[in-house]
Amino acid sequence: MNSLEDIIKNVKLLENLYDDLRIVDPIKKKVVYHKGINNFPVDKNCYDFWRKKSHCENCISSRALVEKDNCVKIEYTGNKVLLIMATKILYSDNRYILETFKDITNIGIIADIENKSEEYILSYIKDMNNKIIRDDLTGIYNRRYINDKLPVDIISVKLSKMPCTVVMIDIDDFKIVNDENGHLIGDNVLKDFSQFINHKVNSVNGWIGRYGGEEFFISLPKMDKEESKTFIEEIRLEIENLCFNYEKKCLKVTISGGIYEIKGSEEIDEVFRNTDKRLYNAKHKGKNRIEM
């Protein structure tokens, strides 16, 4: 008996405890087993169940895999509000996620739900789930989202043979900005800086998340390292000449960055390590530069 069949055999013992349950390959985003009141074929994209055209931004299966912990979110099917819990299954080196579904439509999480429009319900749930993947200060994606999305980009490189380059950038000497101007102004610089970079990255169909502090992680699908170097270098020059105005002060910052082109065979930690190494080189060589 192969490992997946063995997993399914054991999971069947749980079928009476939940309204629906399924086993998902969190990297390929495929359903390999599903059982419940809502019939859903296997080998379909897991996000098809939610009537979405691409993977969920708040992918709890990816989170459960990376964080090695149970992860929870709320979704709406058009007539039901469902609570989904994702739990990692590790068996014979094959990693799958067990997703269990509970119908919570009538427990009051959305007051007077029967009189609410579908548009309102979807907006309300999106707002709740958005808080899980957005950085509180800057509004861009947070470290949790980075950990969710990066494995998808890695597997996409492997499957599509299209390039994808990632970049780690850091605001140089940001401690001095805080020390000389106070943390309130420092926070405002971070917010405005993030929105500026976010706009640039979105314009080329990339994404950016706050990795921590004044470090940011960027993914640029369909860009090789040479194209990414040109793009990030343009941003570096714009930032160098940009003026952040607060309390009649013109504050200027510079950035350092490290670029790494994904091969498609790496683990997520290896991508972080290689990108961070190049950022370190940029810092070591004098800052305000991009290393590849």
Coordinates of C-alpha atoms in Angstrom, one line a residue:
M1 CA 0.0 0.0 0.0
N2 CA 1.5 3.4 -0.9
S3 CA 1.7 6.3 1.5
L4 CA -1.3 8.3 0.1
E5 CA -3.6 5.3 0.3
D6 CA -2.5 4.7 3.9
I7 CA -3.2 8.3 4.8
I8 CA -6.6 8.2 3.2
K9 CA -7.4 5.0 5.1
N10 CA -6.6 6.6 8.4
V11 CA -8.3 9.9 7.5
K12 CA -11.6 8.1 6.8
L13 CA -11.9 7.5 10.5
L14 CA -12.5 11.3 10.9
E15 CA -15.2 11.6 8.3
N16 CA -18.1 11.6 10.8
L17 CA -16.6 14.4 12.8
Y18 CA -16.6 17.1 10.1
D19 CA -18.9 18.4 7.5
D20 CA -16.2 18.1 4.9
L21 CA -12.6 17.1 4.9
R22 CA -9.9 16.8 2.2
I23 CA -6.2 16.1 1.7
V24 CA -4.3 18.7 -0.2
D25 CA -0.9 18.9 -1.8
P26 CA 0.0 22.4 -0.6
I27 CA 2.7 23.0 -3.1
K28 CA 1.0 21.9 -6.3
K29 CA -2.4 23.2 -4.9
K30 CA -4.1 20.0 -5.8
V31 CA -6.8 18.0 -4.0
V32 CA -5.9 14.4 -3.6
Y33 CA -8.8 13.3 -1.5
H34 CA -12.2 14.8 -0.6
K35 CA -15.1 13.5 1.4
G36 CA -18.2 15.4 2.6
I37 CA -21.5 16.9 1.8
N38 CA -20.1 19.0 -1.0
N39 CA -18.9 16.6 -3.6
F40 CA -15.6 17.8 -5.1
P41 CA -13.5 15.8 -7.6
V42 CA -9.9 15.0 -6.8
D43 CA -6.9 16.2 -8.8
K44 CA -8.6 19.6 -9.1
N45 CA -7.0 22.8 -7.9
C46 CA -7.8 23.3 -4.2
Y47 CA -8.9 26.9 -4.7
D48 CA -11.6 25.8 -7.3
F49 CA -13.7 24.8 -4.4
W50 CA -13.9 28.5 -3.4
R51 CA -14.7 29.6 -7.0
K52 CA -11.4 31.4 -7.2
K53 CA -9.2 31.7 -10.3
S54 CA -5.9 31.4 -8.5
H55 CA -4.5 30.2 -5.1
C56 CA -5.8 31.8 -2.0
E57 CA -3.7 34.7 -0.7
N58 CA -4.2 33.4 2.8
C59 CA -3.3 29.8 2.0
I60 CA -3.5 28.0 5.3
S61 CA -2.2 24.7 3.8
S62 CA 1.1 26.4 2.9
R63 CA 1.2 28.0 6.3
A64 CA 0.6 24.7 8.1
L65 CA 3.4 23.1 6.0
V66 CA 5.9 25.9 6.8
E67 CA 4.9 26.7 10.4
K68 CA 4.4 23.0 11.3
D69 CA 1.3 24.0 13.2
N70 CA -2.5 24.0 12.8
C71 CA -3.8 27.0 10.9
V72 CA -7.3 28.3 10.6
K73 CA -9.3 30.6 8.3
I74 CA -12.9 31.4 7.4
E75 CA -14.4 31.1 3.9
Y76 CA -17.8 31.6 2.2
T77 CA -19.2 29.1 -0.3
G78 CA -22.2 31.2 -1.5
N79 CA -24.6 29.8 1.1
K80 CA -22.4 28.7 4.0
V81 CA -19.7 30.2 6.2
L82 CA -17.1 27.5 6.8
L83 CA -14.3 27.3 9.4
I84 CA -11.3 25.5 7.9
M85 CA -8.4 24.0 9.9
A86 CA -5.3 22.8 8.1
T87 CA -3.0 20.2 9.8
K88 CA 0.3 18.9 8.4
I89 CA 0.6 15.2 7.6
L90 CA 4.1 13.8 7.2
Y91 CA 4.3 10.2 6.0
S92 CA 7.1 8.4 4.2
D93 CA 8.6 11.8 3.2
N94 CA 5.4 12.8 1.4
R95 CA 4.0 16.0 2.8
Y96 CA 0.2 16.5 2.7
I97 CA -2.2 18.7 4.5
L98 CA -5.5 17.6 6.0
E99 CA -8.1 20.3 5.8
T100 CA -11.3 19.9 7.9
F101 CA -14.4 22.0 7.4
K102 CA -17.1 23.0 10.0
D103 CA -20.2 24.8 9.0
I104 CA -20.4 27.9 11.3
T105 CA -23.1 29.8 9.4
N106 CA -25.5 29.9 12.3
I107 CA -23.2 30.5 15.3
G108 CA -23.3 34.3 14.9
I109 CA -19.8 35.1 13.6
I110 CA -21.6 37.3 11.1
A111 CA -24.6 38.9 12.8
D112 CA -28.0 38.6 11.0
I113 CA -26.3 36.8 8.2
E114 CA -29.6 35.8 6.5
N115 CA -30.3 39.4 5.8
K116 CA -26.8 40.2 4.5
S117 CA -25.9 40.3 0.8
E118 CA -23.3 37.9 -0.5
E119 CA -21.1 41.0 -1.4
Y120 CA -21.2 42.1 2.3
I121 CA -20.4 38.6 3.6
L122 CA -17.5 38.1 1.2
S123 CA -16.1 41.6 2.0
Y124 CA -16.4 41.0 5.8
I125 CA -14.7 37.6 5.6
K126 CA -12.0 39.0 3.3
D127 CA -11.3 41.7 5.8
M128 CA -11.0 39.2 8.6
N129 CA -8.6 37.0 6.7
N130 CA -6.7 39.9 5.3
K131 CA -5.6 40.8 8.8
I132 CA -3.8 37.5 8.9
I133 CA -1.5 38.2 5.9
R134 CA -1.1 42.0 6.0
D135 CA 1.6 43.9 8.0
D136 CA -0.2 46.1 10.6
L137 CA 2.1 49.1 10.0
T138 CA 2.7 49.2 6.3
G139 CA -0.3 47.4 4.9
I140 CA 1.8 45.3 2.5
Y141 CA 2.1 41.5 2.9
N142 CA 3.7 40.1 6.1
R143 CA 6.2 37.4 6.8
R144 CA 3.4 34.8 7.0
Y145 CA 2.4 35.6 3.5
I146 CA 6.0 35.4 2.3
N147 CA 6.2 31.9 3.8
D148 CA 3.0 30.9 2.1
K149 CA 3.7 32.4 -1.4
L150 CA 7.3 31.6 -1.9
P151 CA 6.9 27.8 -2.1
V152 CA 4.3 28.4 -4.9
D153 CA 6.8 30.5 -6.8
I154 CA 9.5 27.9 -6.4
I155 CA 7.2 25.1 -7.8
S156 CA 6.0 27.4 -10.6
V157 CA 9.6 27.8 -11.8
K158 CA 10.0 24.0 -11.8
L159 CA 6.8 23.4 -13.7
S160 CA 6.6 26.3 -16.1
K161 CA 10.4 26.7 -16.8
M162 CA 9.8 30.4 -16.5
P163 CA 12.3 32.5 -14.5
C164 CA 11.5 34.0 -11.1
T165 CA 13.9 36.3 -9.2
V166 CA 13.6 37.3 -5.6
V167 CA 15.2 40.3 -3.9
M168 CA 15.9 41.2 -0.3
I169 CA 16.1 44.9 0.3
D170 CA 17.0 46.8 3.5
I171 CA 16.8 50.5 4.3
D172 CA 20.4 51.5 5.1
D173 CA 21.1 52.9 8.6
F174 CA 17.4 53.1 9.5
K175 CA 18.3 53.2 13.2
I176 CA 19.7 56.7 12.7
V177 CA 16.4 57.8 11.2
N178 CA 14.6 56.6 14.3
D179 CA 17.2 58.0 16.7
E180 CA 17.3 61.4 15.2
N181 CA 13.6 61.9 14.4
G182 CA 11.7 59.6 16.7
H183 CA 9.9 56.3 16.1
L184 CA 6.7 58.0 15.0
I185 CA 8.4 59.7 12.0
G186 CA 10.4 56.4 11.5
D187 CA 7.1 54.5 11.2
N188 CA 5.8 57.1 8.7
V189 CA 9.0 56.6 6.6
L190 CA 8.4 52.9 6.6
K191 CA 4.8 53.3 5.5
D192 CA 5.5 55.7 2.7
F193 CA 8.6 53.7 1.6
S194 CA 6.5 50.5 1.5
Q195 CA 3.7 52.0 -0.6
F196 CA 6.2 53.5 -3.0
I197 CA 8.0 50.1 -3.5
N198 CA 4.7 48.2 -3.5
H199 CA 3.4 50.4 -6.4
K200 CA 6.6 49.7 -8.4
V201 CA 6.6 46.0 -7.8
N202 CA 2.8 45.6 -8.6
S203 CA 3.4 47.4 -11.9
V204 CA 5.4 44.4 -13.1
N205 CA 3.1 41.8 -11.5
G206 CA 5.4 41.0 -8.6
W207 CA 4.7 41.0 -4.9
I208 CA 6.4 42.4 -1.8
G209 CA 6.2 41.6 1.9
R210 CA 7.8 43.0 5.0
Y211 CA 10.3 40.5 6.0
G212 CA 11.0 42.1 9.4
G213 CA 12.0 45.6 10.7
E214 CA 13.2 47.6 7.7
E215 CA 13.8 44.5 5.5
F216 CA 11.6 43.7 2.6
F217 CA 11.3 40.6 0.4
I218 CA 10.3 40.9 -3.3
S219 CA 9.3 38.3 -5.8
L220 CA 9.5 39.0 -9.5
P221 CA 7.9 36.2 -11.6
K222 CA 8.9 35.9 -15.2
M223 CA 12.0 38.1 -14.6
D224 CA 15.5 36.6 -14.8
K225 CA 18.3 38.0 -12.7
E226 CA 19.5 40.5 -15.3
E227 CA 16.1 42.0 -15.8
S228 CA 15.6 42.1 -12.1
K229 CA 18.9 43.8 -11.6
T230 CA 17.9 46.6 -14.0
F231 CA 14.5 47.0 -12.4
I232 CA 15.7 47.1 -8.8
E233 CA 18.6 49.4 -9.7
E234 CA 16.1 51.9 -11.1
I235 CA 14.2 51.7 -7.8
R236 CA 17.4 52.2 -5.8
L237 CA 18.2 55.4 -7.8
E238 CA 14.7 56.7 -7.3
I239 CA 14.8 56.0 -3.6
E240 CA 18.2 57.7 -3.3
N241 CA 16.6 60.9 -4.8
L242 CA 13.3 60.7 -3.0
C243 CA 12.4 63.1 -0.3
F244 CA 10.2 62.0 2.6
N245 CA 8.6 65.1 4.1
Y246 CA 7.6 65.2 7.7
E247 CA 7.3 68.2 10.0
K248 CA 9.1 70.4 7.5
K249 CA 12.0 68.0 7.3
C250 CA 13.2 66.3 4.1
L251 CA 14.3 62.8 5.0
K252 CA 16.3 60.8 2.6
V253 CA 17.2 57.1 2.8
T254 CA 19.1 54.6 0.6
I255 CA 18.6 50.9 0.1
S256 CA 20.8 47.9 -0.3
G257 CA 19.6 44.7 -2.0
G258 CA 20.5 41.1 -2.8
I259 CA 19.2 39.4 -5.9
Y260 CA 18.8 35.6 -6.4
E261 CA 17.2 33.7 -9.3
I262 CA 15.2 30.7 -8.2
K263 CA 16.2 27.4 -9.7
G264 CA 13.0 25.5 -8.8
S265 CA 14.7 22.8 -6.7
E266 CA 15.3 24.7 -3.5
E267 CA 13.7 24.6 -0.2
I268 CA 12.3 27.9 1.1
D269 CA 15.1 28.3 3.6
E270 CA 17.7 28.0 0.9
V271 CA 16.1 30.8 -1.1
F272 CA 16.1 33.0 2.0
R273 CA 19.7 32.1 2.7
N274 CA 21.0 32.8 -0.8
T275 CA 19.1 36.1 -1.1
D276 CA 20.2 37.3 2.4
K277 CA 23.8 36.4 1.6
R278 CA 23.8 38.8 -1.4
L279 CA 22.2 41.5 0.7
Y280 CA 25.0 41.0 3.3
N281 CA 27.5 41.5 0.5
A282 CA 25.8 44.7 -0.6
K283 CA 26.0 46.0 3.0
H284 CA 29.6 44.9 3.4
K285 CA 30.7 46.7 0.1
G286 CA 29.5 50.1 1.4
K287 CA 25.6 50.0 1.2
N288 CA 23.4 51.8 -1.3
R289 CA 24.0 49.1 -3.9
I290 CA 22.5 46.0 -5.3
E291 CA 24.4 42.6 -5.4
M292 CA 23.5 39.7 -7.6

